[in-house]
PDB file of C-alpha atoms in Angstrom:
ATOM      1  CA  MET T1126     -66.573 171.291 150.236  1.00  0.00           C
ATOM      2  CA  LYS T1127     -63.099 170.030 149.440  1.00  0.00           C
ATOM      3  CA  ILE T1128     -61.334 168.572 152.494  1.00  0.00           C
ATOM      4  CA  HIS T1129     -57.595 168.067 152.680  1.00  0.00           C
ATOM      5  CA  THR T1130     -55.519 166.404 155.364  1.00  0.00           C
ATOM      6  CA  ASN T1131     -52.070 167.413 156.536  1.00  0.00           C
ATOM      7  CA  GLN T1132     -49.794 166.925 159.488  1.00  0.00           C
ATOM      8  CA  ALA T1133     -50.489 169.637 162.057  1.00  0.00           C
ATOM      9  CA  ARG T1134     -48.625 172.860 161.436  1.00  0.00           C
ATOM     10  CA  SER T1135     -47.473 175.191 164.214  1.00  0.00           C
ATOM     11  CA  LYS T1136     -50.522 177.462 163.972  1.00  0.00           C
ATOM     12  CA  GLU T1137     -52.843 174.425 164.025  1.00  0.00           C
ATOM     13  CA  ILE T1138     -51.155 173.006 167.127  1.00  0.00           C
ATOM     14  CA  GLU T1139     -52.007 176.286 168.877  1.00  0.00           C
ATOM     15  CA  GLN T1140     -55.703 175.671 168.046  1.00  0.00           C
ATOM     16  CA  LEU T1141     -55.819 172.059 169.263  1.00  0.00           C
ATOM     17  CA  GLU T1142     -56.747 172.711 172.888  1.00  0.00           C
ATOM     18  CA  GLY T1143     -59.728 174.828 171.868  1.00  0.00           C
ATOM     19  CA  PHE T1144     -60.768 172.228 169.293  1.00  0.00           C
ATOM     20  CA  PHE T1145     -60.588 169.438 171.903  1.00  0.00           C
ATOM     21  CA  LEU T1146     -62.653 171.456 174.384  1.00  0.00           C
ATOM     22  CA  SER T1147     -65.253 172.551 171.799  1.00  0.00           C
ATOM     23  CA  HIS T1148     -65.707 169.287 169.922  1.00  0.00           C
ATOM     24  CA  GLY T1149     -64.149 166.414 171.858  1.00  0.00           C
ATOM     25  CA  VAL T1150     -65.466 166.709 175.380  1.00  0.00           C
ATOM     26  CA  ASN T1151     -68.609 164.686 176.050  1.00  0.00           C
ATOM     27  CA  PRO T1152     -69.697 162.229 178.757  1.00  0.00           C
ATOM     28  CA  PHE T1153     -68.037 159.329 176.891  1.00  0.00           C
ATOM     29  CA  ASN T1154     -64.623 160.897 176.220  1.00  0.00           C
ATOM     30  CA  TYR T1155     -61.894 160.974 178.817  1.00  0.00           C
ATOM     31  CA  LEU T1156     -60.358 164.376 178.127  1.00  0.00           C
ATOM     32  CA  PRO T1157     -59.380 166.146 181.357  1.00  0.00           C
ATOM     33  CA  SER T1158     -57.468 169.384 180.791  1.00  0.00           C
ATOM     34  CA  GLU T1159     -54.203 167.805 182.037  1.00  0.00           C
ATOM     35  CA  ALA T1160     -54.529 165.010 179.472  1.00  0.00           C
ATOM     36  CA  ILE T1161     -55.205 167.509 176.675  1.00  0.00           C
ATOM     37  CA  GLU T1162     -52.139 169.535 177.663  1.00  0.00           C
ATOM     38  CA  LEU T1163     -49.994 166.388 177.836  1.00  0.00           C
ATOM     39  CA  GLN T1164     -51.256 165.329 174.398  1.00  0.00           C
ATOM     40  CA  ILE T1165     -50.349 168.719 172.921  1.00  0.00           C
ATOM     41  CA  GLN T1166     -46.885 168.523 174.505  1.00  0.00           C
ATOM     42  CA  ARG T1167     -46.390 165.064 172.934  1.00  0.00           C
ATOM     43  CA  ILE T1168     -47.250 166.543 169.513  1.00  0.00           C
ATOM     44  CA  ILE T1169     -44.846 169.466 169.984  1.00  0.00           C
ATOM     45  CA  ALA T1170     -42.121 167.015 171.067  1.00  0.00           C
ATOM     46  CA  LYS T1171     -42.932 164.890 167.984  1.00  0.00           C
ATOM     47  CA  THR T1172     -43.588 161.871 170.189  1.00  0.00           C
ATOM     48  CA  ASP T1173     -47.081 161.785 168.655  1.00  0.00           C
ATOM     49  CA  ILE T1174     -48.268 162.759 165.205  1.00  0.00           C
ATOM     50  CA  CYS T1175     -51.362 164.866 164.614  1.00  0.00           C
ATOM     51  CA  LEU T1176     -53.257 164.854 161.336  1.00  0.00           C
ATOM     52  CA  VAL T1177     -55.686 167.697 160.680  1.00  0.00           C
ATOM     53  CA  ALA T1178     -58.625 167.637 158.266  1.00  0.00           C
ATOM     54  CA  VAL T1179     -59.322 171.119 156.902  1.00  0.00           C
ATOM     55  CA  GLY T1180     -62.086 172.445 154.658  1.00  0.00           C
ATOM     56  CA  ASP T1181     -62.869 176.053 153.742  1.00  0.00           C
ATOM     57  CA  LYS T1182     -59.949 177.136 155.968  1.00  0.00           C
ATOM     58  CA  LYS T1183     -61.676 175.554 158.972  1.00  0.00           C
ATOM     59  CA  MET T1184     -60.386 172.718 161.162  1.00  0.00           C
ATOM     60  CA  LEU T1185     -62.898 169.872 160.722  1.00  0.00           C
ATOM     61  CA  GLY T1186     -61.186 167.004 162.479  1.00  0.00           C
ATOM     62  CA  ILE T1187     -58.007 165.826 164.136  1.00  0.00           C
ATOM     63  CA  ALA T1188     -56.449 162.428 164.683  1.00  0.00           C
ATOM     64  CA  ILE T1189     -53.468 161.842 166.913  1.00  0.00           C
ATOM     65  CA  TYR T1190     -51.397 158.690 166.916  1.00  0.00           C
ATOM     66  CA  ARG T1191     -48.242 157.476 168.588  1.00  0.00           C
ATOM     67  CA  GLN T1192     -45.041 156.128 167.103  1.00  0.00           C
ATOM     68  CA  LEU T1193     -44.767 152.435 166.244  1.00  0.00           C
ATOM     69  CA  GLY T1194     -44.668 150.308 169.425  1.00  0.00           C
ATOM     70  CA  ASP T1195     -45.597 153.113 171.836  1.00  0.00           C
ATOM     71  CA  LEU T1196     -48.793 151.631 173.297  1.00  0.00           C
ATOM     72  CA  PRO T1197     -50.569 152.211 176.606  1.00  0.00           C
ATOM     73  CA  THR T1198     -49.966 149.360 179.028  1.00  0.00           C
ATOM     74  CA  ILE T1199     -53.603 148.186 178.814  1.00  0.00           C
ATOM     75  CA  PHE T1200     -52.852 146.620 175.405  1.00  0.00           C
ATOM     76  CA  ARG T1201     -49.826 144.582 176.458  1.00  0.00           C
ATOM     77  CA  ASN T1202     -51.762 141.405 177.270  1.00  0.00           C
ATOM     78  CA  TYR T1203     -53.822 141.474 174.077  1.00  0.00           C
ATOM     79  CA  ILE T1204     -51.566 142.317 171.151  1.00  0.00           C
ATOM     80  CA  GLU T1205     -47.873 142.354 170.188  1.00  0.00           C
ATOM     81  CA  GLN T1206     -46.756 145.865 171.025  1.00  0.00           C
ATOM     82  CA  SER T1207     -43.834 146.222 168.616  1.00  0.00           C
ATOM     83  CA  ASN T1208     -45.939 146.028 165.436  1.00  0.00           C
ATOM     84  CA  CYS T1209     -48.785 148.370 166.446  1.00  0.00           C
ATOM     85  CA  ILE T1210     -49.607 152.034 166.233  1.00  0.00           C
ATOM     86  CA  TYR T1211     -51.899 153.509 168.890  1.00  0.00           C
ATOM     87  CA  LEU T1212     -54.660 155.888 167.783  1.00  0.00           C
ATOM     88  CA  ALA T1213     -54.662 158.200 170.793  1.00  0.00           C
ATOM     89  CA  GLU T1214     -57.422 160.650 169.835  1.00  0.00           C
ATOM     90  CA  ILE T1215     -59.840 161.336 167.042  1.00  0.00           C
ATOM     91  CA  VAL T1216     -62.164 164.330 167.222  1.00  0.00           C
ATOM     92  CA  VAL T1217     -64.494 165.657 164.538  1.00  0.00           C
ATOM     93  CA  HIS T1218     -66.069 169.119 164.524  1.00  0.00           C
ATOM     94  CA  ARG T1219     -69.625 168.837 165.922  1.00  0.00           C
ATOM     95  CA  GLU T1220     -71.190 170.310 162.775  1.00  0.00           C
ATOM     96  CA  PHE T1221     -69.479 167.726 160.556  1.00  0.00           C
ATOM     97  CA  ASN T1222     -70.077 164.444 162.418  1.00  0.00           C
ATOM     98  CA  GLY T1223     -71.222 161.555 160.256  1.00  0.00           C
ATOM     99  CA  ARG T1224     -69.637 162.850 157.039  1.00  0.00           C
ATOM    100  CA  GLY T1225     -66.707 160.430 156.893  1.00  0.00           C
ATOM    101  CA  ILE T1226     -64.073 162.831 158.212  1.00  0.00           C
ATOM    102  CA  GLY T1227     -63.015 160.537 161.076  1.00  0.00           C
ATOM    103  CA  THR T1228     -62.999 157.488 158.809  1.00  0.00           C
ATOM    104  CA  ASN T1229     -60.820 159.302 156.270  1.00  0.00           C
ATOM    105  CA  LEU T1230     -58.386 160.356 158.983  1.00  0.00           C
ATOM    106  CA  ILE T1231     -58.129 156.707 160.065  1.00  0.00           C
ATOM    107  CA  LYS T1232     -57.432 155.703 156.438  1.00  0.00           C
ATOM    108  CA  LYS T1233     -54.583 158.225 156.283  1.00  0.00           C
ATOM    109  CA  ILE T1234     -53.136 156.874 159.528  1.00  0.00           C
ATOM    110  CA  ALA T1235     -53.437 153.326 158.163  1.00  0.00           C
ATOM    111  CA  CYS T1236     -51.422 154.288 155.061  1.00  0.00           C
ATOM    112  CA  ASN T1237     -48.747 155.904 157.230  1.00  0.00           C
ATOM    113  CA  ALA T1238     -48.755 152.913 159.596  1.00  0.00           C
ATOM    114  CA  VAL T1239     -48.181 150.413 156.768  1.00  0.00           C
ATOM    115  CA  ASP T1240     -45.278 152.553 155.527  1.00  0.00           C
ATOM    116  CA  GLU T1241     -43.790 152.385 159.035  1.00  0.00           C
ATOM    117  CA  GLY T1242     -44.108 148.579 159.149  1.00  0.00           C
ATOM    118  CA  ALA T1243     -47.117 148.319 161.464  1.00  0.00           C
ATOM    119  CA  HIS T1244     -49.427 145.317 161.301  1.00  0.00           C
ATOM    120  CA  PHE T1245     -52.212 146.848 163.414  1.00  0.00           C
ATOM    121  CA  ILE T1246     -53.678 150.113 164.621  1.00  0.00           C
ATOM    122  CA  VAL T1247     -55.112 149.879 168.126  1.00  0.00           C
ATOM    123  CA  ALA T1248     -57.492 152.235 169.916  1.00  0.00           C
ATOM    124  CA  ASP T1249     -59.739 152.407 172.935  1.00  0.00           C
ATOM    125  CA  ARG T1250     -63.083 154.081 173.570  1.00  0.00           C
ATOM    126  CA  HIS T1251     -65.917 154.185 176.073  1.00  0.00           C
ATOM    127  CA  ASP T1252     -67.908 150.994 175.587  1.00  0.00           C
ATOM    128  CA  GLU T1253     -71.135 152.980 175.092  1.00  0.00           C
ATOM    129  CA  ASN T1254     -69.806 155.714 172.782  1.00  0.00           C
ATOM    130  CA  LEU T1255     -72.024 154.888 169.796  1.00  0.00           C
ATOM    131  CA  ALA T1256     -70.602 157.555 167.469  1.00  0.00           C
ATOM    132  CA  SER T1257     -67.069 156.307 168.034  1.00  0.00           C
ATOM    133  CA  ALA T1258     -68.193 152.685 167.773  1.00  0.00           C
ATOM    134  CA  GLY T1259     -69.834 153.346 164.398  1.00  0.00           C
ATOM    135  CA  MET T1260     -66.811 155.165 162.985  1.00  0.00           C
ATOM    136  CA  MET T1261     -64.443 152.447 164.158  1.00  0.00           C
ATOM    137  CA  LYS T1262     -66.635 149.645 162.829  1.00  0.00           C
ATOM    138  CA  LYS T1263     -66.903 151.438 159.465  1.00  0.00           C
ATOM    139  CA  SER T1264     -63.091 151.668 159.440  1.00  0.00           C
ATOM    140  CA  GLY T1265     -62.693 147.925 160.085  1.00  0.00           C
ATOM    141  CA  PHE T1266     -61.735 147.870 163.767  1.00  0.00           C
ATOM    142  CA  LYS T1267     -62.485 144.680 165.721  1.00  0.00           C
ATOM    143  CA  VAL T1268     -63.060 144.481 169.491  1.00  0.00           C
ATOM    144  CA  LEU T1269     -60.176 142.963 171.470  1.00  0.00           C
ATOM    145  CA  HIS T1270     -61.524 143.278 175.000  1.00  0.00           C
ATOM    146  CA  SER T1271     -63.809 145.358 177.243  1.00  0.00           C
ATOM    147  CA  PHE T1272     -63.201 145.965 180.917  1.00  0.00           C
ATOM    148  CA  TYR T1273     -64.514 147.986 183.849  1.00  0.00           C
ATOM    149  CA  ASP T1274     -62.433 151.206 183.980  1.00  0.00           C
ATOM    150  CA  PRO T1275     -63.680 153.523 186.769  1.00  0.00           C
ATOM    151  CA  HIS T1276     -60.526 155.703 186.704  1.00  0.00           C
ATOM    152  CA  ARG T1277     -61.232 156.900 183.147  1.00  0.00           C
ATOM    153  CA  ARG T1278     -64.961 156.296 182.774  1.00  0.00           C
ATOM    154  CA  ASP T1279     -67.481 157.907 185.097  1.00  0.00           C
ATOM    155  CA  THR T1280     -70.645 157.541 183.000  1.00  0.00           C
ATOM    156  CA  GLY T1281     -72.750 154.680 181.694  1.00  0.00           C
ATOM    157  CA  ASN T1282     -71.375 151.188 182.243  1.00  0.00           C
ATOM    158  CA  ARG T1283     -67.900 152.689 182.943  1.00  0.00           C
ATOM    159  CA  LYS T1284     -66.193 150.248 180.588  1.00  0.00           C
ATOM    160  CA  THR T1285     -63.341 150.760 178.151  1.00  0.00           C
ATOM    161  CA  THR T1286     -63.367 148.802 174.909  1.00  0.00           C
ATOM    162  CA  MET T1287     -60.037 148.080 173.234  1.00  0.00           C
ATOM    163  CA  LEU T1288     -60.003 147.615 169.450  1.00  0.00           C
ATOM    164  CA  SER T1289     -57.592 146.673 166.693  1.00  0.00           C
ATOM    165  CA  LEU T1290     -57.501 147.285 162.959  1.00  0.00           C
ATOM    166  CA  PRO T1291     -55.485 144.711 160.988  1.00  0.00           C
ATOM    167  CA  LEU T1292     -53.410 146.345 158.256  1.00  0.00           C
ATOM    168  CA  ARG T1293     -52.096 143.264 156.430  1.00  0.00           C
TER     169      ARG T1293
END
């Protein structure tokens, strides 16, 4: 199957909530409905950028990232904010996990980030999310810090792990 990646189009933005709910919600992902709605509003407002991987006219994966320097406050003590891009979400269709779709989306973001002058991509995940950990390790992310995060994590060890991907 040939997979192509593009920036989300209007009709794809309309499908994002359903895609999040069908393929992104699991015990290790913090995706309450309010956060999904806020994320979609940020894409519509062009505050965030959404890349969509499509194959056979089917949405296979999405990756959402923020503009250069727009990082969550949890990163401020660990990395220079002005030269980073935050990977907010990455979700792959359940039937297509492990096929490199997430890794390829990260590569596309990395190319865009270098063009924008970024030195790093940063992300966070549940400390025990093994699928996410594998994808991020395969992409070259390194762990910055892990911390107890009971407001966002209610399963497992309840820790958030922050990561960075050097681009230069």
